[in-house]
Coordinates of C-alpha atoms (C1' of nucleotides) in Angstrom, one line a residue:
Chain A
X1 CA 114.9 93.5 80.5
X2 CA 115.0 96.1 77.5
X3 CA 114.9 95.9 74.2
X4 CA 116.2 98.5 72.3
X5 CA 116.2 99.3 67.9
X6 CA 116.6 102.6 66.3
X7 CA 114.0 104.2 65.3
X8 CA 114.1 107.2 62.8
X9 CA 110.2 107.9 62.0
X10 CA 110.2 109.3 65.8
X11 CA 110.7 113.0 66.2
X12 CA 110.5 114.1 70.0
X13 CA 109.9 117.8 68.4
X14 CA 106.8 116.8 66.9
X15 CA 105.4 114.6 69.9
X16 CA 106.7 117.3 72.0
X17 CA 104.2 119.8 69.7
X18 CA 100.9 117.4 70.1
X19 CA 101.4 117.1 73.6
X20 CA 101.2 121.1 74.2
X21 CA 97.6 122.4 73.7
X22 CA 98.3 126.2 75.1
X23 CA 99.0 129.5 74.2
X24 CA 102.7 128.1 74.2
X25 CA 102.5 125.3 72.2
X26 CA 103.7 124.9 68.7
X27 CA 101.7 123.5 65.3
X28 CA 102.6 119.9 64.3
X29 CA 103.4 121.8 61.1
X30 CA 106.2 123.6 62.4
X31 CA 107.1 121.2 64.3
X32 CA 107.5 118.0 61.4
X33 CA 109.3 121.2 59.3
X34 CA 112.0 121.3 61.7
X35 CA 114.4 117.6 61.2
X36 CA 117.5 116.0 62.0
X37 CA 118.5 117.9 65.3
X38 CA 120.6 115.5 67.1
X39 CA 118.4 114.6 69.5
X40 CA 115.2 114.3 66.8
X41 CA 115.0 110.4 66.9
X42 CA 114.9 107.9 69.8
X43 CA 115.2 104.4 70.2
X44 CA 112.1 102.4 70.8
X45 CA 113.0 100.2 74.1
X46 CA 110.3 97.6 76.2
X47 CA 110.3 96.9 80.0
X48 CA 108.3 94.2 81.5
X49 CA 105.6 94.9 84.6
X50 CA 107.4 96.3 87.5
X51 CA 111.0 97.0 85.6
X52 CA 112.7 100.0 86.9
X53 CA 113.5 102.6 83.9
X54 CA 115.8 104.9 86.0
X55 CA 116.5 105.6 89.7
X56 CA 116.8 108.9 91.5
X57 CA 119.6 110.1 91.1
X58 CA 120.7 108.5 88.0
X59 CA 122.5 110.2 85.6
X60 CA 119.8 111.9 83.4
X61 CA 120.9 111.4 79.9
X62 CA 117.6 110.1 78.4
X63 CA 114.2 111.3 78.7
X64 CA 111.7 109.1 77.6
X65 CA 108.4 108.9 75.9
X66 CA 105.3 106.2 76.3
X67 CA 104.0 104.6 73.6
X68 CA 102.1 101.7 74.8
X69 CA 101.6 100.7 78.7
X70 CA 101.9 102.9 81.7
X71 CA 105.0 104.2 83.4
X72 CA 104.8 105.4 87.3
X73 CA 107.8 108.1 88.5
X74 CA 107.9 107.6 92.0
X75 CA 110.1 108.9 95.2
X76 CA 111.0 106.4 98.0
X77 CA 112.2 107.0 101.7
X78 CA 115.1 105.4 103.2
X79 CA 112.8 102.5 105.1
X80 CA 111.1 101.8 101.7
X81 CA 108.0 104.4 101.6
X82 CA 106.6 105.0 98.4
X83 CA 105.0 108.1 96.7
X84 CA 104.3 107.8 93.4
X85 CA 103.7 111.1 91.7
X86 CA 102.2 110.2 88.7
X87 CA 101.2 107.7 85.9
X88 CA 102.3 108.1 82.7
X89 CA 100.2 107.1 79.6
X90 CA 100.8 106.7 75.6
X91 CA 102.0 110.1 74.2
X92 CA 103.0 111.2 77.8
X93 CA 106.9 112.6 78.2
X94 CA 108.8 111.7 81.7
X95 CA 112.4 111.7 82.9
X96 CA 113.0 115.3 81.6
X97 CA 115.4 117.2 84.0
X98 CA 116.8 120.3 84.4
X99 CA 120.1 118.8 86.6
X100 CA 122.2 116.1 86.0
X101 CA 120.1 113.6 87.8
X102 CA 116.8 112.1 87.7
X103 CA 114.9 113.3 90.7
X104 CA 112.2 110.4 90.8
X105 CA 112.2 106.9 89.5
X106 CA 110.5 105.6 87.3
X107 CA 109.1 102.1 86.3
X108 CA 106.8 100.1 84.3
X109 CA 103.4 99.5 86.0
X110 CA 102.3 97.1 82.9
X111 CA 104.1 95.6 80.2
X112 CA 105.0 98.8 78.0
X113 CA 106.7 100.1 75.4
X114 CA 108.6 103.8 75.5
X115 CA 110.9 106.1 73.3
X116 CA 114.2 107.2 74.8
X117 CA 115.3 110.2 73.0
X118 CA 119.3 111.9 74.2
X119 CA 119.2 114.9 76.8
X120 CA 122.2 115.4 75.3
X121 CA 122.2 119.2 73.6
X122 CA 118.7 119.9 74.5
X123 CA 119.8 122.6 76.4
X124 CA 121.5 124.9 74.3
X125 CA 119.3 124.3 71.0
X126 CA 116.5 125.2 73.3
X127 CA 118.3 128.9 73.8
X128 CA 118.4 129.0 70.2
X129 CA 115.2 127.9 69.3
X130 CA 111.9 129.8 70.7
X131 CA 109.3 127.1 70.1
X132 CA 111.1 124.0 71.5
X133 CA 111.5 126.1 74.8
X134 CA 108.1 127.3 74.8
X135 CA 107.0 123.4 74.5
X136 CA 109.8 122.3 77.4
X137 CA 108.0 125.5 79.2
X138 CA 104.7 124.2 78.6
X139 CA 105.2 120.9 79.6
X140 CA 107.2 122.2 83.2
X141 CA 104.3 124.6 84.0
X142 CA 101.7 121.5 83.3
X143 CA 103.5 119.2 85.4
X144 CA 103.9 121.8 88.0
X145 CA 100.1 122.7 87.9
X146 CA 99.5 118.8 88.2
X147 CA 101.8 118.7 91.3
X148 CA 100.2 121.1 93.3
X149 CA 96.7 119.8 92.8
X150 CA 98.3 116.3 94.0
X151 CA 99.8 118.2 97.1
X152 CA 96.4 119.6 97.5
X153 CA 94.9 116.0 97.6
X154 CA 97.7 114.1 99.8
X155 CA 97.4 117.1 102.2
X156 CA 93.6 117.9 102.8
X157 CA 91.2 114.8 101.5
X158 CA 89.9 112.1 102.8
X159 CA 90.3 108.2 102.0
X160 CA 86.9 108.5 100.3
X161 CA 87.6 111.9 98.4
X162 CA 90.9 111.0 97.7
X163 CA 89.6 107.4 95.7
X164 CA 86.8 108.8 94.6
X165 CA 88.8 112.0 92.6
X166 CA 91.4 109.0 91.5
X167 CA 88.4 107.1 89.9
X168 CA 87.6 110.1 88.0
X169 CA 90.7 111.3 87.1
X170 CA 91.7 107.8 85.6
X171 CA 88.3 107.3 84.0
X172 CA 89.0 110.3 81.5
X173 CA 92.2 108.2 80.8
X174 CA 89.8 105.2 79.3
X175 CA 88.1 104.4 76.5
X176 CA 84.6 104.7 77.9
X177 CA 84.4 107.9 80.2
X178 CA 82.1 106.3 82.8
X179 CA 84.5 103.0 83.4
X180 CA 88.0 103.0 84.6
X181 CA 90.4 100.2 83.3
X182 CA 93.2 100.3 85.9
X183 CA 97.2 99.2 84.4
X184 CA 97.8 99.4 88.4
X185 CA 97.4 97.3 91.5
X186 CA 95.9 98.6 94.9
X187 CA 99.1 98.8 95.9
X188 CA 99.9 102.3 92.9
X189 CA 97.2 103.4 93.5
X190 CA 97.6 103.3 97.9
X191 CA 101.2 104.8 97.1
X192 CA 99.4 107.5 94.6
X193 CA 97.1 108.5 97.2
X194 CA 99.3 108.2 100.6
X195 CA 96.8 105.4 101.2
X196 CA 97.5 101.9 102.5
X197 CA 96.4 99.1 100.1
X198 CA 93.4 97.5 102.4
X199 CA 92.3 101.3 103.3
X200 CA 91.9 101.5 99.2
X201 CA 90.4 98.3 99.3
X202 CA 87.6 98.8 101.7
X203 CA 86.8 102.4 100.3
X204 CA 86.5 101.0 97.1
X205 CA 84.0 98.3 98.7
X206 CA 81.9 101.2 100.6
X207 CA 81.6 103.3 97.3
X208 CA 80.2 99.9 95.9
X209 CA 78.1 99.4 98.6
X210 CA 76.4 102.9 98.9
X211 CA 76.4 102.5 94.9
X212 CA 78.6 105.2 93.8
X213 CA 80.4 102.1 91.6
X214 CA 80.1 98.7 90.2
X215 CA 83.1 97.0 90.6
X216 CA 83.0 93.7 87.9
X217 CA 86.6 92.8 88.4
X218 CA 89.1 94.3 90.5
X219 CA 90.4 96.0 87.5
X220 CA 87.5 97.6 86.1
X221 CA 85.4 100.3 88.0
X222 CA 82.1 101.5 86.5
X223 CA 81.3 104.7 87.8
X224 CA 77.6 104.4 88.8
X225 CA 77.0 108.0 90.1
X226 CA 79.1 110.3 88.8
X227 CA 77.5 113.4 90.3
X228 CA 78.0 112.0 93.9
X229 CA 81.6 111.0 93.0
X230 CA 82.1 114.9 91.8
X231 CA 80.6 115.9 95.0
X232 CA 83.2 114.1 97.2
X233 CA 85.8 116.1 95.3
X234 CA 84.3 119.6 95.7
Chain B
X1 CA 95.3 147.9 101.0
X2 CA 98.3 147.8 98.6
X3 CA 100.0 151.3 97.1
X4 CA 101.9 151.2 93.6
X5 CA 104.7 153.3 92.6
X6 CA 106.2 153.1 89.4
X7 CA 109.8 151.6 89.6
X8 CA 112.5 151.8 86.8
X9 CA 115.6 150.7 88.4
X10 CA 114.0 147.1 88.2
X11 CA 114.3 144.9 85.6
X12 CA 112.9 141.5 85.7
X13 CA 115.4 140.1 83.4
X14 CA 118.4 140.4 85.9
X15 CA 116.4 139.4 89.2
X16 CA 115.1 136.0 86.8
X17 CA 118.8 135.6 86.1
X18 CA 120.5 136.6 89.4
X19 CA 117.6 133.7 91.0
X20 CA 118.6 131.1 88.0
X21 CA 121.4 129.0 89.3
X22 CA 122.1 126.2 86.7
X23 CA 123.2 125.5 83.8
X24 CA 120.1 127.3 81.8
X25 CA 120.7 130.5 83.7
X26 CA 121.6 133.3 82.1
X27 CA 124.6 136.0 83.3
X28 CA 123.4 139.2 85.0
X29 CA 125.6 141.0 83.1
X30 CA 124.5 139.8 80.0
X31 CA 120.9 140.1 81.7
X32 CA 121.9 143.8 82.5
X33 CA 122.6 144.5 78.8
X34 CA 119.3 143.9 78.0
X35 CA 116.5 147.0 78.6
X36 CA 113.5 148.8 77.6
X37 CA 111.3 145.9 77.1
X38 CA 107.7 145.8 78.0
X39 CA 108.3 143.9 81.1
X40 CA 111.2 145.2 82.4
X41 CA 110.0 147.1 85.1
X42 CA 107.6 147.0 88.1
X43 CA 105.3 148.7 90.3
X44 CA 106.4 148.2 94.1
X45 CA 103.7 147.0 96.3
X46 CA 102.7 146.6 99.8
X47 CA 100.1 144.0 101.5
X48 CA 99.4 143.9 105.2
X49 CA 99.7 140.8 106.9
X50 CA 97.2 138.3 105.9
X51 CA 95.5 140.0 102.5
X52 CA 95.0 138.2 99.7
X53 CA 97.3 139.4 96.4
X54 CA 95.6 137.2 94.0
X55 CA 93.0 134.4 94.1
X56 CA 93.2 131.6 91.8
X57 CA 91.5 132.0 89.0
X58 CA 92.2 135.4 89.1
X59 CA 93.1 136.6 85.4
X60 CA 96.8 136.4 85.7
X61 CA 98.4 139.4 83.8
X62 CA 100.9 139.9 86.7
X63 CA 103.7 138.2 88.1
X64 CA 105.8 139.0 91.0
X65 CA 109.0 139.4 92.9
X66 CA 109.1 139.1 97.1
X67 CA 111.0 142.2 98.3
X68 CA 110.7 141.9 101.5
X69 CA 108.1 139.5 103.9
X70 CA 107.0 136.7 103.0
X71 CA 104.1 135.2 100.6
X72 CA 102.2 132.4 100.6
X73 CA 101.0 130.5 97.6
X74 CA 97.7 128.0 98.4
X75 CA 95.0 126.2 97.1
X76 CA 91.4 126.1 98.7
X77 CA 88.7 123.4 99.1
X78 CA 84.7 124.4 98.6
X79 CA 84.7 123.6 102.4
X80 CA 87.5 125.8 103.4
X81 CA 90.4 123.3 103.9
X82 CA 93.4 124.9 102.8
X83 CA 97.0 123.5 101.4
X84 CA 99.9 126.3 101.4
X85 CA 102.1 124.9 98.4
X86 CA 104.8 127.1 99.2
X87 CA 106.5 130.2 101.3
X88 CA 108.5 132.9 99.3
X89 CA 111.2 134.8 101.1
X90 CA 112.8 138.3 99.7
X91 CA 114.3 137.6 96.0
X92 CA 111.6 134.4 95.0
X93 CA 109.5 134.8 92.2
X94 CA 105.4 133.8 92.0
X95 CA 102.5 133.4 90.0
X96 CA 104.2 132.7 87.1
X97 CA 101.3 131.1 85.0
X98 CA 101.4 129.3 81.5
X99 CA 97.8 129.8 81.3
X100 CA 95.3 133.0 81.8
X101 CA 94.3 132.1 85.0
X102 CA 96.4 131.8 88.6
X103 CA 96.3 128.1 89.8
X104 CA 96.8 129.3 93.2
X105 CA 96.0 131.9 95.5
X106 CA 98.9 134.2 96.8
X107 CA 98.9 136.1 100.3
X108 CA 100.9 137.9 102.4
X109 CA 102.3 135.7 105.8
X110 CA 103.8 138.8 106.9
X111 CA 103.4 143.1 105.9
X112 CA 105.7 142.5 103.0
X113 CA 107.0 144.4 99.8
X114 CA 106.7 143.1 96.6
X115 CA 107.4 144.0 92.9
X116 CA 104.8 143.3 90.8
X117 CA 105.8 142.9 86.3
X118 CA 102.9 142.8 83.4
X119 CA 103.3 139.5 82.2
X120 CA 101.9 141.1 78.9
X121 CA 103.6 139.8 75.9
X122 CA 105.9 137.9 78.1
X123 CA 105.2 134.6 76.0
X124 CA 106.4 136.1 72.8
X125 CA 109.2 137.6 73.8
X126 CA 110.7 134.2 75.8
X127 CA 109.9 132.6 72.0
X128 CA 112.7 135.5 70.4
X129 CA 114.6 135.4 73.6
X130 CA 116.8 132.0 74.2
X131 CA 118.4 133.4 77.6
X132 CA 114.9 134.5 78.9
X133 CA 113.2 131.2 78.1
X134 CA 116.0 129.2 79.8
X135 CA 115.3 131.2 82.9
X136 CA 111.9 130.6 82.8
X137 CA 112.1 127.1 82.4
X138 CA 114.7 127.0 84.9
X139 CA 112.1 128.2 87.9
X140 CA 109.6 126.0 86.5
X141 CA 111.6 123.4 86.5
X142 CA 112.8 124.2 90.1
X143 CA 109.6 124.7 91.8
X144 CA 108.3 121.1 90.3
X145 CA 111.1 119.6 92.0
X146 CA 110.4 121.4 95.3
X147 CA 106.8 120.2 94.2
X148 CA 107.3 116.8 94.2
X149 CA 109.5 116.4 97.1
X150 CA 106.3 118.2 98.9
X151 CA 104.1 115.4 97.7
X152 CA 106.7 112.7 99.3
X153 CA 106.1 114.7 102.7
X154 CA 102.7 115.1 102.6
X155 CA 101.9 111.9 101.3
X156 CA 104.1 109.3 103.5
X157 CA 105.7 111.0 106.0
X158 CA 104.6 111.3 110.0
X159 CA 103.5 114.4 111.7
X160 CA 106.9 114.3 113.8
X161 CA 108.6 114.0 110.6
X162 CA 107.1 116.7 108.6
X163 CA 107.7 119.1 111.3
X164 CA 111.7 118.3 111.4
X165 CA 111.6 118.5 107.7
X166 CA 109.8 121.9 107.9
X167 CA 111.8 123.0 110.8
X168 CA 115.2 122.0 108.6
X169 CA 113.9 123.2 105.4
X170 CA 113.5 127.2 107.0
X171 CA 116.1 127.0 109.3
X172 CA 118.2 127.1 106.1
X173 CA 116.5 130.5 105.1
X174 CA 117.6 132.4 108.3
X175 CA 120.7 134.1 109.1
X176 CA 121.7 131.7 112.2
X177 CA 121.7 128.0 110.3
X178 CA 120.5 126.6 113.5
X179 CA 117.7 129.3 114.5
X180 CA 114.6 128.9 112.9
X181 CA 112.8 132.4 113.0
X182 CA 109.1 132.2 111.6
X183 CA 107.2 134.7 109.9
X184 CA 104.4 132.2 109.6
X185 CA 101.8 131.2 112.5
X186 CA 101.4 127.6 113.3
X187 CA 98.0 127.7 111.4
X188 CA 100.0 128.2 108.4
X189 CA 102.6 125.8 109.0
X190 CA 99.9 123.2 109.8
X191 CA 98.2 124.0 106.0
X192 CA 101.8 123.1 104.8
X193 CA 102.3 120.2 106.1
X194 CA 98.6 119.2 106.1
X195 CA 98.3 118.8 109.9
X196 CA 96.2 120.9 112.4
X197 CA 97.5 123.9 114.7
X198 CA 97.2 121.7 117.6
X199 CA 99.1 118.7 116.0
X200 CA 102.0 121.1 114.9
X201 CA 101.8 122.6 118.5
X202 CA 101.8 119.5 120.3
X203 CA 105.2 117.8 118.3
X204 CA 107.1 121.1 119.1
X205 CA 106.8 121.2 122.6
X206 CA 107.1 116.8 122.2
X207 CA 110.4 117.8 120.1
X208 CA 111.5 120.5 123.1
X209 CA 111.3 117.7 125.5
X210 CA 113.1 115.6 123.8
X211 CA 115.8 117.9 123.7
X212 CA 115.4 117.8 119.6
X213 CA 115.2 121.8 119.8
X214 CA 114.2 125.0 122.4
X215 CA 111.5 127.2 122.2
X216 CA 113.0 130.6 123.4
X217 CA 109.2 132.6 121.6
X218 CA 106.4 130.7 119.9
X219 CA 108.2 132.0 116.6
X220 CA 112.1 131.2 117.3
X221 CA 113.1 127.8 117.6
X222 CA 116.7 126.6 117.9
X223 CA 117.6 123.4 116.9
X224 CA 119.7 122.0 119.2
X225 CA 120.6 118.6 118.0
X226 CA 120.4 118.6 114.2
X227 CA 121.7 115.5 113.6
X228 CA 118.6 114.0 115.3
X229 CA 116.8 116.2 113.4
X230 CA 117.9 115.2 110.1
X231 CA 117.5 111.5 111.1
X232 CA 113.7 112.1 111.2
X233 CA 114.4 112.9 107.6
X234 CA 116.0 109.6 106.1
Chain C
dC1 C1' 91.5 147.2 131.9
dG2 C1' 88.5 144.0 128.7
dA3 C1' 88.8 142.0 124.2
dT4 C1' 91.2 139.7 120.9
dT5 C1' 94.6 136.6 118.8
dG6 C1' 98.0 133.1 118.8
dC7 C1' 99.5 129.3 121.2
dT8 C1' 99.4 125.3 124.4
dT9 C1' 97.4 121.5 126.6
dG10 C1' 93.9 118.0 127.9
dA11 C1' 90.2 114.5 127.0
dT12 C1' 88.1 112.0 123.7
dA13 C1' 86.6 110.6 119.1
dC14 C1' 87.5 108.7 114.9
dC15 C1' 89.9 107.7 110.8
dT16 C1' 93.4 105.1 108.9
dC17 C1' 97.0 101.8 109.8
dT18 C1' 98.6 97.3 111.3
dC19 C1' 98.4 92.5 111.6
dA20 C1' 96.1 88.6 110.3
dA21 C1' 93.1 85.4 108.0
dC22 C1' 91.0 84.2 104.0
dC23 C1' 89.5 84.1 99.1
dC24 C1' 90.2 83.7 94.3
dA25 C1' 92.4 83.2 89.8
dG26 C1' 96.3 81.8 87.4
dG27 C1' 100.4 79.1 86.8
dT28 C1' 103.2 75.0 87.7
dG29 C1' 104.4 70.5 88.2
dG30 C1' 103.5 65.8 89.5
Chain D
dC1 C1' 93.6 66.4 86.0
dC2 C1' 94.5 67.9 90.3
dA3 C1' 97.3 69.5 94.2
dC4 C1' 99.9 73.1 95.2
dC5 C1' 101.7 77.6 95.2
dT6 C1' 101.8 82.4 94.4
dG7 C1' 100.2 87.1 94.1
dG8 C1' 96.6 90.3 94.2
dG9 C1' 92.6 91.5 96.6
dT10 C1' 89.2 91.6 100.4
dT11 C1' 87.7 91.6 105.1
dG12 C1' 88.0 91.7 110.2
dA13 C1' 89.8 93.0 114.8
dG14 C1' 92.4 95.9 117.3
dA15 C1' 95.9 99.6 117.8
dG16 C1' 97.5 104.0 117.1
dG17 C1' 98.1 108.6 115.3
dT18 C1' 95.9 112.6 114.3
dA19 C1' 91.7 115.4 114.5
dT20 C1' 88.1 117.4 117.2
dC21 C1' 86.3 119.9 120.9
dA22 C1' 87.2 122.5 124.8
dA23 C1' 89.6 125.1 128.3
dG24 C1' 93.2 128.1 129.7
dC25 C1' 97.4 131.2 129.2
dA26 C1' 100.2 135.0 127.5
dA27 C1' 100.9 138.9 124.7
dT28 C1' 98.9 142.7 122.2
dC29 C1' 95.9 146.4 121.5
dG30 C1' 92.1 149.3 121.6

DNA sequence: CGATTGCTTGATACCTCTCAACCCAGGTGG
DNA sequence: CCACCTGGGTTGAGAGGTATCAAGCAATCG
């Protein structure tokens, strides 16, 4: 279940702003100058592990931003297949659309806490307003950049170089940049990867084995050697 | 070897808009009102089959329009593996970059014709230009869609599968609807749907035997039952 | 022609999936 | 407190799908 409570301190323009470091992006400064647009607050809402947010092919008239927690948008086949197509972290924007619909799920891998700010009007005060589109445009061309590099995994690596570029990837997510604290089970990360949970399993045990990682729990990967992890992802 | 030839009939701004079909596109007559910016026309140019246009991480101070041919866009792997993120066909846009730097390579499938536009100054002028940014963020926002249903395919579906999808996907772009004519050797439509030449090559003539579709020429297929075809979708 | 290129087909290897058993930690209820 | 259950994770055996290696064919082009 959700939760939800206005919130006025939250403006996406701002957020928006911080999460574009490019040529594109706009200064916080700007950004906090620029106030009650109709879409500049959001209402703070929680969803408990595993709680859908949205389905494909909802009717998109949120988008949402994560404040605590991690959110995976995903795309299923009719017999149930999952491909999830990214995780989501605190500061992170999803659910933004061009049509009228969502075109992946999305749901809460842990516990987690996320902004939903209206769709509603984005559209046409982004025509009148150059660094709001520049930030949408920013955030589009990222995600898009993202998206091929994933195609490029799912397409051409291996199990190994496939886990072993996920391990690295998420590290740079955590605290420490040589241990990976996974919000996920096997099971994301197989469905990340176009894996199968026991072929994530048993590569994880190799890599431990040929002591490329230290796994203490199941939940926390140490990254031993991270030069030989690199080198599977040449 | 390519040849340029300075072009003033074209004009970026109405081929964007003409290829925008959404809500954030912008009229071509409107478009057409607009001239005599620094991008609004192109040099024509032509590739033989097979050379490269740009490499990624080329610096990227072109972008360009597919006259006539096709282009693929890929990515590479130290080792040679390739992944072909996506065709263009006559009227698509490509290497549209946020940064300074092409995140993919771009060659021709076939001898093609393409229009190539300084992206120069192109950032600033989408920031003054509400109609121009829309249409920007309109392709971008397009292509990550196409981008993430790629992911779903590569990721989770079978080799059968993928070829159907493929098969349905470019039937769409020929005149018949139900004749597939390829400009693209099975090599390339292998790197697209991360298989190998002989896997692609084996499900066709599995697919012909079936009865899912004839193979008049290695590069014409008619599909014959596309309902069946579409199945191998769901 | 001979050489080359794209495509098909066959035999076999191997990587990943499938199915199954088992372990472990945490939660629940008697 | 302990028995039990559950869910996530690991591991093993075997199957299966796709890759690899290799040969052959047809069309194209010097």
């Amino acid at each position: 279940m959700s939760t939800q409570l206005a919130v006025s301190a939250e403006r996406a323009t701002a957020a928006l702003a911080a999460a574009a470091g490019s040529p594109w992006a706009l200064q916080p400064d700007d950004a906090a100058a620029r106030s009650g647009t109709p879409w500049s607050t959001g209402s703070v809402q929680h969803f408990t592990q595993d709680r859908e947010i949205y389905g494909e092919g909802d009717h998109a008239k949120l988008f949402y931003k994560v404040v605590s927690g991690v959110v995976r948008t995903c795309k299923f086949l009719s017999d149930g297949r999952r491909q999830i197509d990214s995780f989501h972290v605190a500061g992170e924007f999803f659910g933004l659309e061009l049509g009228q619909e969502y075109s992946l799920s999305a749901e809460a891998v842990s516990d987690c806490t996320i902004i939903a700010y209206r769709r509603q009007g984005l559209e046409s005060l982004a025509a009148n307003d150059g660094a709001l589109s520049s930030m949408l445009l920013s955030h589009a061309m990222r995600s898009l950049a993202r998206a091929q590099e994933h195609s490029l995994l799912l397409g051409r690596r291996s199990a190994v170089e496939k886990v072993a570029s996920f391990l690295i990837e998420w590290a740079e997510h955590s605290p420490d940049r040589d241990v990976a604290t996974l919000a996920m089970t096997r099971h994301d990360i197989a469905d990340y990867l176009g894996l199968t949970i026991e072929t994530v399993s048993r590569t994880l045990s190799q890599l431990e084995r040929d002591g490329l990682i230290d796994l203490p729990t199941s939940r926390q990967i140490r990254l031993k050697d991270l030069d030989a992890l690199r080198e599977l992802n040449a």
